[in-house]
Amino acid sequence: MDIQVGDILKMKKQHPCGSSEWEVLRIGADFRLKCAGCGHQIMIPRPKAEKNVRGVVRK
């Protein structure tokens, strides 16, 4: 999957704040994602992130 820093990922499941869009802050073995709704940041393993992506929006 071609994901770059700064892309917006639309995920299958929503964050508890109601947003399903995440901004990519860091890529590697893990992704650091920031919720577009509330700003919460998470680290998620690459395979799990790629499995849950529904769409990619270029910034």
Short mmCIF file of C-alpha atoms in Angstrom, two decimals:
data_model
loop_
_atom_site.label_atom_id
_atom_site.label_comp_id
_atom_site.label_asym_id
_atom_site.label_seq_id
_atom_site.Cartn_x
_atom_site.Cartn_y
_atom_site.Cartn_z
CA MET A 1 0.00 0.00 0.00
CA ASP A 2 1.36 3.43 -0.94
CA ILE A 3 0.86 5.63 2.13
CA GLN A 4 2.85 8.82 2.67
CA VAL A 5 3.31 11.11 5.68
CA GLY A 6 0.55 13.73 5.62
CA ASP A 7 -2.07 11.49 3.96
CA ILE A 8 -5.53 11.18 5.50
CA LEU A 9 -6.66 7.58 6.06
CA LYS A 10 -10.36 6.72 6.19
CA MET A 11 -10.63 3.72 8.53
CA LYS A 12 -13.35 1.05 8.82
CA LYS A 13 -14.09 1.75 12.49
CA GLN A 14 -14.74 5.13 14.06
CA HIS A 15 -12.79 6.64 16.93
CA PRO A 16 -14.96 7.19 20.05
CA CYS A 17 -15.07 10.92 19.19
CA GLY A 18 -17.00 10.04 16.02
CA SER A 19 -14.32 10.63 13.38
CA SER A 20 -13.10 7.84 11.09
CA GLU A 21 -10.33 9.92 9.47
CA TRP A 22 -6.71 9.81 10.66
CA GLU A 23 -3.67 11.82 9.55
CA VAL A 24 -0.40 9.91 9.05
CA LEU A 25 2.41 11.48 11.12
CA ARG A 26 5.04 8.72 10.84
CA ILE A 27 5.50 5.55 8.78
CA GLY A 28 7.73 2.51 9.27
CA ALA A 29 7.10 -0.80 11.01
CA ASP A 30 4.43 1.13 12.96
CA PHE A 31 2.26 4.06 11.89
CA ARG A 32 1.72 7.09 14.12
CA LEU A 33 -1.77 8.39 13.40
CA LYS A 34 -3.56 11.52 14.63
CA CYS A 35 -7.35 11.59 14.85
CA ALA A 36 -8.82 14.30 12.61
CA GLY A 37 -11.65 14.85 15.11
CA CYS A 38 -10.04 15.22 18.53
CA GLY A 39 -6.27 15.17 17.85
CA HIS A 40 -5.59 11.96 19.81
CA GLN A 41 -2.40 10.20 18.61
CA ILE A 42 -1.87 6.44 18.42
CA MET A 43 0.83 4.03 17.28
CA ILE A 44 -0.52 1.06 15.31
CA PRO A 45 1.38 -1.83 13.65
CA ARG A 46 1.60 -1.52 9.85
CA PRO A 47 -0.31 -4.78 9.04
CA LYS A 48 -3.23 -3.82 11.30
CA ALA A 49 -3.38 -0.29 9.87
CA GLU A 50 -3.28 -1.48 6.23
CA LYS A 51 -6.00 -4.05 6.94
CA ASN A 52 -8.36 -1.42 8.42
CA VAL A 53 -7.90 1.29 5.77
CA ARG A 54 -10.98 1.93 3.65
CA GLY A 55 -9.52 4.79 1.59
CA VAL A 56 -6.58 7.21 1.28
CA VAL A 57 -6.93 10.94 0.67
CA ARG A 58 -3.81 12.74 -0.51
CA LYS A 59 -3.06 15.96 1.32
#
